[in-house]
Amino acid sequence: MNPYRQYMYSYPHKTAYGPLEGVFLKDYVSCLAGRENGLYVHIPFCRSKCGYCNLFSVTGQGREAVDRYLQAAERQCRQYREVLEEVSPVFSQVVIGGGTPLYLTEAQLDHMFAMLNRYFDLGEPAKRDMVIETAPGQTTEEKLRLLKQAGVTRVSLGIQSFSDRELSTLGRRHDAGQARKALELLQSFDFSCVNVDFIYGIPGQTTDSLLASLKEAVSFGPDEIFLYPLYVKHGAGLERAGVVPDGEAAFARYQAGAEFLRTAGFRQDSMRRFVRKQGRRAYTECGFGTSLALGCGGRSYLGNLHFCSPYAITRGECLARLAEYEAADDYTRITHGFLLSEEEMRRRYVIRHLLIRPGLRLSAYQARFGRDVRLDFPLLVQWAGQGLAKVEGEFFTLTQAGLDLSDALGPRLISLQVQNAMRRWEESHEQAYDLIQRQSEEL
Ligand code: SF4
C-alpha cells in the first residue's frame, strides 16, 4: 500500500468544489451563533515560491499590492459584519495563514490586527487562541513584538530542515543559520505555543540527516513539531524539476523520525503532529470545524456550506483570483463551493475525528447522527480486523500502524461523488500543467 495517497486536512478537497448559485452568507450565519467560532485570515504573499508548494500564494508583490489586498479585505470585513450582526458571533479561534503573513510590513500587520478587532468580536483575550504562521526570513524582533502586543498565542515556524542542501532541494529561500536564529528569537518571546514544521522524504535526505534536524529542533524546546511528508503536486516547482518522491524511503524516514520524537518526550496526536507531553490528552469534540475566512484563497466552513475562491495553484491563476477578489463588490454572495449532503457531513465528521488521537467517540457520533458509525462505515470494521484500528474505551481509534498510514486510509473515506469531482478537476487542469512543464523545459 502506498502510504502517501493524500493529506486529508479537510473534506471535501477544494478541487471538488464547483460553481454555486443563489447562495448567500446571510442564510448560513446561524451556524456562527456562539463563542467558539474560527476566523481564518489568508495572506497569500511569499518572498519566493517553495518547490513543493501548491498553496494559494504569489511572489513579487510590493507594498502597494499588499495594501490593495488589505483594503479589499477591509471591505469584506465590513460586509460580513453587517450580515453577522443578528447572531453576534464570537471568534475565539483566529488563524492567520498563507502564504507568509509576516511578509506584511509592520504597518500592514497593524492594519490587519486593527481590522480584526474593529469588525469582529474576538472574545476575552484569556480565552482566545490566535495563531500565525511565519518563515525564518520574515521573523524579526519588531514583528514578533507586534504579534505579542496583538495577542498572538501560537506561532508556527516553517523550518523544514536544518540541512542547507535539503533546504536548497526544497527551493526554500532561507538557510539553516537563519532558521536557528529565527527559532532562538521566537523562543525568547515566550508565546504560549511555538510550533516548528519539518519535512521528510526530501530527495537526498537520509535517516541520519532527518534525525539530526529533529534533534536540533528538540534542543530549542518547541511545544509542538509537525512532521510533513514531501508531496509533489501538479503545478509545483519540484514537479517541473522532475522530482518523484520515493514513498517507501519516505515511510522509513517517517518511522525513524516519529519514533525519535516519541522517545524525546513528545506525544503523537496525528501522523504529523507531535506535542510535548503535558499530562493527559484532552478530548475536544471538534464537530465540523465552523470557520469563516477572510481574504482570497481561504476556506469558510459554515455547516454544510463550504466555500472559497476557485482552486488555483499557478502564479497566473492565483493573480487572476486576486484581481477578481479585489474587484468584487459583494463578498456575501457565495459563488464557488460545495454543499454537503447529510451523508457527506457524516464522512467529514469521521475524517476529522478518526485521523487525530484520541479518535472518534462512538457515543458522540451516535448522538449527532442517531446511527452507529460502524454500520455506516463497514470499512472501519475491516480496518479493525486488519489491526489498523480498534475500540479503546469509548473511542474508535487508529492503532499506531493505522495512524502511520493515515494518508492511505483517509482517502478511502472519500465518497464516489467527491472522487469524481476531484478527478474531473485534475483532468481539466492536466493540459494546463503540461503546457507549463513544456514551457519551463524550453527555457
Ligand atoms: S510553502 Fe509556504 S512559504 Fe513556501 S511558497 Fe508555499 S505558502 Fe509560501
Coordinates of C-alpha atoms and ligand atoms in Angstrom, one line a residue:
M1 CA 0.0 0.0 0.0
N2 CA 1.4 3.4 -1.0
P3 CA 1.4 5.3 2.4
Y4 CA 1.1 8.7 0.7
R5 CA -2.0 9.0 -1.3
Q6 CA -3.4 12.2 0.0
Y7 CA -3.3 14.5 3.1
M8 CA -6.9 14.8 4.4
Y9 CA -6.6 18.1 6.2
S10 CA -10.2 18.9 5.2
Y11 CA -13.1 17.2 3.5
P12 CA -14.1 17.6 0.8
H13 CA -11.0 18.8 -1.0
K14 CA -11.1 22.2 -2.7
T15 CA -10.8 20.6 -6.1
A16 CA -14.3 19.0 -5.6
Y17 CA -15.8 22.5 -5.2
G18 CA -17.9 23.9 -8.1
P19 CA -20.0 27.0 -9.0
L20 CA -22.9 27.9 -6.7
E21 CA -25.9 30.0 -7.5
G22 CA -28.4 31.6 -5.2
V23 CA -26.2 31.1 -2.1
F24 CA -25.8 33.9 0.4
L25 CA -23.9 34.2 3.6
K26 CA -26.9 35.6 5.4
D27 CA -28.6 32.2 5.1
Y28 CA -25.8 30.4 6.9
V29 CA -24.9 32.8 9.7
S30 CA -26.9 30.9 12.3
C31 CA -24.0 28.4 12.2
L32 CA -21.9 31.1 13.8
A33 CA -24.1 31.8 16.8
G34 CA -21.9 31.1 19.9
R35 CA -18.5 31.6 21.2
E36 CA -16.1 29.1 19.7
N37 CA -16.0 30.1 16.1
G38 CA -12.9 30.1 13.8
L39 CA -11.8 33.1 11.8
Y40 CA -9.2 32.4 9.2
V41 CA -7.3 35.2 7.5
H42 CA -5.5 34.3 4.4
I43 CA -2.4 36.3 3.4
P44 CA -1.4 35.0 0.0
F45 CA 2.1 36.6 -0.4
C46 CA 5.5 35.0 -0.2
R47 CA 9.0 36.2 -0.9
S48 CA 9.7 33.1 -3.1
K49 CA 7.8 30.0 -4.1
C50 CA 9.0 26.8 -2.5
G51 CA 9.5 23.9 -4.8
Y52 CA 6.8 21.7 -3.2
C53 CA 4.2 24.5 -2.7
N54 CA 0.7 24.2 -4.3
L55 CA -0.9 26.6 -1.8
F56 CA -2.6 29.8 -2.9
S57 CA 0.3 32.2 -2.7
V58 CA 2.1 34.6 -5.1
T59 CA 5.6 36.2 -5.1
G60 CA 6.9 39.5 -6.3
Q61 CA 4.1 41.7 -4.8
G62 CA 5.2 45.0 -3.5
R63 CA 3.8 47.2 -0.7
E64 CA 1.1 48.7 -2.9
A65 CA -0.2 45.3 -4.0
V66 CA -0.5 44.2 -0.4
D67 CA -2.2 47.5 0.6
R68 CA -4.7 46.9 -2.1
Y69 CA -5.4 43.5 -0.8
L70 CA -5.9 44.7 2.7
Q71 CA -8.3 47.4 1.5
A72 CA -10.4 44.7 -0.2
A73 CA -10.2 42.6 3.0
E74 CA -11.5 45.5 4.9
R75 CA -14.5 45.9 2.5
Q76 CA -15.1 42.2 3.1
C77 CA -14.9 42.6 6.9
R78 CA -17.4 45.5 6.7
Q79 CA -19.9 43.5 4.7
Y80 CA -19.5 40.4 6.8
R81 CA -20.0 42.3 10.0
E82 CA -23.4 43.7 8.8
V83 CA -24.6 40.2 7.9
L84 CA -23.3 38.7 11.2
E85 CA -24.9 41.3 13.4
E86 CA -28.0 39.3 14.0
V87 CA -26.2 36.3 15.6
S88 CA -23.4 38.3 17.4
P89 CA -20.7 35.6 16.9
V90 CA -17.6 35.4 19.0
F91 CA -14.5 34.3 17.1
S92 CA -12.2 32.9 19.8
Q93 CA -10.0 30.8 17.3
V94 CA -8.2 33.1 15.0
V95 CA -5.7 31.7 12.4
I96 CA -3.6 33.9 10.2
G97 CA -2.1 31.8 7.5
G98 CA -0.9 32.0 3.9
G99 CA 1.3 32.5 2.2
T100 CA 3.6 34.1 4.7
P101 CA 1.7 36.5 6.9
L102 CA 4.9 38.2 8.2
Y103 CA 5.6 39.2 4.6
L104 CA 3.5 42.2 5.5
T105 CA 5.3 45.3 6.8
E106 CA 4.8 46.2 10.5
A107 CA 2.3 49.0 9.4
Q108 CA 0.4 46.4 7.4
L109 CA 0.3 43.9 10.2
D110 CA -1.0 46.7 12.5
H111 CA -3.7 47.5 9.9
M112 CA -4.7 43.8 9.8
F113 CA -5.0 43.3 13.6
A114 CA -6.9 46.7 13.9
M115 CA -9.3 45.5 11.3
L116 CA -9.9 42.2 13.0
N117 CA -10.6 43.9 16.3
R118 CA -12.8 46.6 14.7
Y119 CA -15.1 44.3 12.8
F120 CA -15.2 41.1 14.9
D121 CA -15.8 40.2 18.5
L122 CA -12.7 38.1 19.3
G123 CA -13.9 37.4 22.9
E124 CA -11.8 37.8 26.0
P125 CA -8.1 37.6 25.4
A126 CA -7.6 34.9 28.1
K127 CA -10.0 32.6 26.2
R128 CA -8.7 33.4 22.7
D129 CA -6.3 31.4 20.5
M130 CA -4.6 33.4 17.9
V131 CA -2.3 31.5 15.6
I132 CA 0.1 32.9 12.9
E133 CA 2.5 31.2 10.5
T134 CA 5.9 32.5 9.7
A135 CA 9.1 31.7 7.9
P136 CA 12.7 32.2 9.1
G137 CA 13.4 35.1 6.7
Q138 CA 10.5 37.1 7.9
T139 CA 10.8 36.5 11.7
T140 CA 12.2 39.7 13.1
E141 CA 12.2 41.1 16.6
E142 CA 10.0 44.0 15.7
K143 CA 7.4 41.8 14.1
L144 CA 7.4 39.3 17.0
R145 CA 6.9 42.2 19.4
L146 CA 4.0 43.4 17.4
L147 CA 2.5 39.8 17.4
K148 CA 2.8 39.7 21.2
Q149 CA 1.0 43.0 21.6
A150 CA -1.7 41.9 19.3
G151 CA -2.4 38.8 21.5
V152 CA -1.0 36.1 19.3
T153 CA -0.7 32.9 21.3
R154 CA 0.8 30.4 18.9
V155 CA 3.5 30.9 16.3
S156 CA 4.2 28.3 13.7
L157 CA 7.6 28.5 12.0
G158 CA 8.3 26.6 8.8
I159 CA 11.9 25.4 9.1
Q160 CA 11.6 22.1 7.1
S161 CA 15.2 21.0 7.6
F162 CA 18.4 22.1 9.3
S163 CA 20.4 20.9 6.3
D164 CA 21.3 23.6 3.7
R165 CA 21.4 21.0 0.9
E166 CA 17.9 19.8 1.7
L167 CA 16.6 23.3 2.0
S168 CA 18.0 24.1 -1.4
T169 CA 16.4 21.0 -2.9
L170 CA 13.1 22.2 -1.5
G171 CA 13.6 25.6 -3.0
R172 CA 13.4 27.3 0.3
R173 CA 15.0 30.8 0.4
H174 CA 16.3 30.6 4.0
D175 CA 19.3 28.6 5.2
A176 CA 19.9 26.6 8.4
G177 CA 21.7 29.5 10.1
Q178 CA 18.7 31.8 9.6
A179 CA 16.3 29.1 10.8
R180 CA 18.4 28.7 14.0
K181 CA 18.4 32.5 14.7
A182 CA 14.6 32.8 14.0
L183 CA 13.8 29.9 16.3
E184 CA 16.0 31.2 19.1
L185 CA 14.4 34.6 18.7
L186 CA 10.9 33.2 18.7
Q187 CA 11.6 31.2 21.9
S188 CA 12.8 34.3 23.6
F189 CA 9.3 35.8 23.3
D190 CA 7.5 33.4 25.5
F191 CA 4.5 32.7 23.3
S192 CA 2.1 30.1 24.8
C193 CA 2.9 27.7 21.9
V194 CA 5.8 27.6 19.5
N195 CA 5.4 25.1 16.7
V196 CA 8.0 24.1 14.1
D197 CA 7.5 22.3 10.8
F198 CA 9.8 19.8 9.2
I199 CA 9.6 17.7 6.0
Y200 CA 10.8 14.2 5.4
G201 CA 11.1 12.3 2.1
I202 CA 13.3 15.1 0.6
P203 CA 15.5 13.7 -2.3
G204 CA 19.0 13.1 -0.8
Q205 CA 17.7 13.1 2.8
T206 CA 18.9 10.2 4.9
T207 CA 17.5 8.9 8.2
D208 CA 20.6 10.4 9.9
S209 CA 20.1 13.8 8.4
L210 CA 16.4 13.8 9.3
L211 CA 17.2 12.8 12.9
A212 CA 19.9 15.4 13.1
S213 CA 17.4 18.1 12.1
L214 CA 14.8 16.8 14.6
K215 CA 17.4 16.5 17.4
E216 CA 18.4 20.1 16.8
A217 CA 14.8 21.2 16.8
V218 CA 14.1 19.4 20.1
S219 CA 17.1 21.2 21.6
F220 CA 15.3 24.5 21.2
G221 CA 12.4 23.3 23.3
P222 CA 9.4 23.9 21.0
D223 CA 5.9 22.9 22.2
E224 CA 5.0 21.1 19.0
I225 CA 6.7 19.6 16.0
F226 CA 4.9 18.9 12.8
L227 CA 6.5 16.3 10.5
Y228 CA 5.2 16.5 6.9
P229 CA 5.8 14.1 4.1
L230 CA 7.0 15.7 0.9
Y231 CA 4.2 15.7 -1.7
V232 CA 4.9 16.9 -5.2
K233 CA 1.6 18.0 -6.6
H234 CA 0.6 19.2 -10.0
G235 CA 1.8 22.6 -10.8
A236 CA 4.5 22.7 -8.1
G237 CA 8.1 23.6 -9.0
L238 CA 9.6 20.2 -7.9
E239 CA 7.3 18.5 -10.4
R240 CA 8.8 20.7 -13.2
A241 CA 12.2 19.7 -11.9
G242 CA 11.2 16.0 -12.4
V243 CA 11.3 15.1 -8.7
V244 CA 9.2 12.0 -8.0
P245 CA 9.0 11.2 -4.2
D246 CA 10.0 7.7 -3.1
G247 CA 7.1 6.6 -0.9
E248 CA 8.9 3.6 0.6
A249 CA 12.0 5.5 1.5
A250 CA 9.9 8.4 2.9
F251 CA 7.9 5.9 5.1
A252 CA 11.2 4.5 6.6
R253 CA 12.3 8.1 7.4
Y254 CA 8.9 8.9 9.0
Q255 CA 9.1 5.8 11.2
A256 CA 12.5 6.7 12.4
G257 CA 11.6 10.4 13.0
A258 CA 8.3 9.6 14.7
E259 CA 10.0 7.1 17.0
F260 CA 12.7 9.6 17.9
L261 CA 10.1 12.3 18.8
R262 CA 8.1 9.9 20.9
T263 CA 11.1 8.9 22.9
A264 CA 12.2 12.5 23.1
G265 CA 9.1 13.4 25.2
F266 CA 6.5 14.2 22.5
R267 CA 3.1 12.6 22.3
Q268 CA 2.0 11.7 18.8
D269 CA -1.5 13.2 18.2
S270 CA -1.7 12.5 14.5
M271 CA 0.5 11.3 11.7
R272 CA 2.0 14.8 11.5
R273 CA 1.6 16.3 14.9
F274 CA 3.9 15.8 17.9
V275 CA 3.1 17.6 21.1
R276 CA 5.4 18.0 24.1
K277 CA 3.8 15.8 26.8
Q278 CA 1.7 17.8 29.3
G279 CA -0.3 15.3 31.2
R280 CA -3.4 13.7 29.7
R281 CA -4.5 14.3 26.2
A282 CA -7.7 16.3 26.3
Y283 CA -10.6 15.2 24.1
T284 CA -12.0 18.0 22.0
E285 CA -15.2 17.5 20.2
C286 CA -14.2 19.4 17.1
G287 CA -17.6 18.9 15.4
F288 CA -17.4 20.1 11.8
G289 CA -15.0 23.0 12.3
T290 CA -17.1 26.1 11.8
S291 CA -14.9 28.8 10.4
L292 CA -15.2 32.0 8.4
A293 CA -12.4 33.0 6.1
L294 CA -11.3 36.5 5.1
G295 CA -9.1 37.2 2.1
C296 CA -8.7 35.4 -1.1
G297 CA -8.0 31.6 -1.2
G298 CA -9.1 30.9 2.4
R299 CA -11.9 28.4 3.0
S300 CA -15.1 29.0 5.0
Y301 CA -16.9 26.2 6.7
L302 CA -20.5 27.0 7.7
G303 CA -22.5 23.9 8.5
N304 CA -22.9 22.1 5.2
L305 CA -21.7 25.0 3.1
H306 CA -18.0 25.1 2.3
F307 CA -16.8 27.9 0.1
C308 CA -13.7 29.8 -1.2
S309 CA -12.4 31.2 -4.5
P310 CA -11.8 28.6 -7.2
Y311 CA -8.8 26.5 -6.6
A312 CA -5.6 28.0 -8.0
I313 CA -2.0 26.8 -8.0
T314 CA -0.1 28.5 -10.8
R315 CA 1.0 32.1 -10.5
G316 CA -1.2 33.2 -13.3
E317 CA -4.3 31.6 -11.8
C318 CA -3.6 33.0 -8.4
L319 CA -3.1 36.5 -9.7
A320 CA -6.3 36.3 -11.7
R321 CA -8.2 35.2 -8.5
L322 CA -6.6 38.0 -6.6
A323 CA -7.7 40.6 -9.2
E324 CA -11.3 39.2 -9.0
Y325 CA -11.2 39.3 -5.2
E326 CA -10.1 42.9 -5.2
A327 CA -12.7 44.0 -7.8
A328 CA -15.6 42.2 -6.0
D329 CA -18.5 44.4 -4.8
D330 CA -20.5 41.8 -2.9
Y331 CA -18.5 39.3 -0.7
T332 CA -21.6 37.9 0.8
R333 CA -22.8 36.3 -2.4
I334 CA -21.2 32.8 -2.5
T335 CA -20.4 31.7 -6.0
H336 CA -18.0 28.8 -5.6
G337 CA -18.0 26.0 -3.1
F338 CA -19.7 22.7 -2.0
L339 CA -23.0 21.9 -0.3
L340 CA -22.5 18.8 1.7
S341 CA -25.4 16.2 1.9
E342 CA -26.1 14.6 5.2
E343 CA -24.0 11.6 4.1
E344 CA -21.1 13.8 3.3
M345 CA -21.4 15.5 6.7
R346 CA -21.0 12.1 8.3
R347 CA -17.9 11.4 6.2
R348 CA -16.5 14.7 7.2
Y349 CA -17.1 14.1 10.8
V350 CA -15.4 10.7 10.7
I351 CA -12.4 12.0 8.8
R352 CA -12.0 15.0 11.2
H353 CA -12.0 12.8 14.3
L354 CA -10.5 9.4 13.3
L355 CA -7.2 10.7 12.0
I356 CA -6.5 12.5 15.2
R357 CA -5.9 11.0 18.7
P358 CA -7.8 10.0 20.8
G359 CA -10.1 9.2 17.9
L360 CA -13.8 9.1 17.3
R361 CA -16.1 9.0 20.3
L362 CA -18.7 6.4 19.4
S363 CA -21.4 7.9 21.6
A364 CA -20.8 11.4 20.1
Y365 CA -21.4 10.1 16.6
Q366 CA -24.5 8.2 17.7
A367 CA -25.8 11.4 19.5
R368 CA -25.2 13.6 16.5
F369 CA -26.5 11.3 13.7
G370 CA -28.6 8.8 15.6
R371 CA -26.6 5.9 14.0
D372 CA -23.8 3.6 14.6
V373 CA -20.6 4.6 12.8
R374 CA -19.5 1.0 12.3
L375 CA -22.7 0.3 10.4
D376 CA -22.4 3.5 8.4
F377 CA -18.7 2.8 7.5
P378 CA -18.1 -1.0 7.4
L379 CA -14.5 -0.1 6.2
L380 CA -13.8 0.8 9.9
V381 CA -14.7 -2.7 11.0
Q382 CA -12.4 -4.1 8.2
W383 CA -9.5 -1.9 9.4
A384 CA -10.1 -3.1 13.0
G385 CA -9.8 -6.7 11.6
Q386 CA -6.5 -5.8 10.0
G387 CA -5.0 -4.3 13.1
L388 CA -5.2 -0.7 11.8
A389 CA -8.0 0.5 14.2
K390 CA -9.5 -0.6 17.5
V391 CA -12.1 0.3 20.1
E392 CA -10.4 1.7 23.1
G393 CA -12.8 2.6 25.9
E394 CA -15.5 4.9 24.3
F395 CA -13.3 5.7 21.3
F396 CA -12.8 4.1 17.9
T397 CA -9.2 4.9 17.2
L398 CA -6.4 4.1 14.8
T399 CA -3.6 1.9 16.1
Q400 CA -0.1 3.1 15.7
A401 CA 0.1 1.1 12.4
G402 CA -3.2 2.8 11.3
L403 CA -2.0 6.2 12.3
D404 CA 1.2 5.8 10.3
L405 CA -0.9 5.0 7.3
S406 CA -3.3 8.0 7.7
D407 CA -2.6 9.3 4.2
A408 CA -3.5 6.0 2.7
L409 CA -6.6 5.2 4.9
G410 CA -8.1 8.7 5.0
P411 CA -8.6 8.9 1.2
R412 CA -10.6 5.6 1.3
L413 CA -13.3 7.5 3.1
I414 CA -13.8 9.9 0.2
S415 CA -17.3 9.4 -1.4
L416 CA -17.6 8.5 -5.0
Q417 CA -19.2 11.8 -5.8
V418 CA -16.2 13.7 -4.4
Q419 CA -13.7 11.4 -6.0
N420 CA -15.4 12.0 -9.4
A421 CA -15.4 15.8 -8.9
M422 CA -11.7 15.8 -7.9
R423 CA -10.9 13.6 -10.9
R424 CA -12.7 16.0 -13.3
W425 CA -10.7 18.9 -11.8
E426 CA -7.4 17.0 -12.3
E427 CA -8.2 16.1 -15.9
S428 CA -9.3 19.7 -16.8
H429 CA -6.0 21.0 -15.3
E430 CA -3.7 18.4 -16.7
Q431 CA -3.3 20.2 -20.0
A432 CA -2.5 23.5 -18.4
Y433 CA 0.2 21.9 -16.3
D434 CA 1.7 20.0 -19.3
L435 CA 1.9 23.3 -21.0
I436 CA 3.7 24.9 -18.1
Q437 CA 6.0 21.9 -17.9
R438 CA 6.9 22.2 -21.6
Q439 CA 7.5 25.9 -21.3
S440 CA 9.8 25.5 -18.4
E441 CA 11.8 22.8 -20.3
E442 CA 12.2 25.1 -23.2
L443 CA 13.6 27.9 -21.0
Ligands
SF4_1 S1 5.2 26.6 1.2 FE1 4.6 28.4 2.4 S2 6.3 29.8 2.4 FE2 6.6 28.3 0.7 S3 5.7 29.3 -1.1 FE3 4.1 28.0 -0.2 S4 3.0 29.3 1.2 FE4 4.9 30.4 0.7

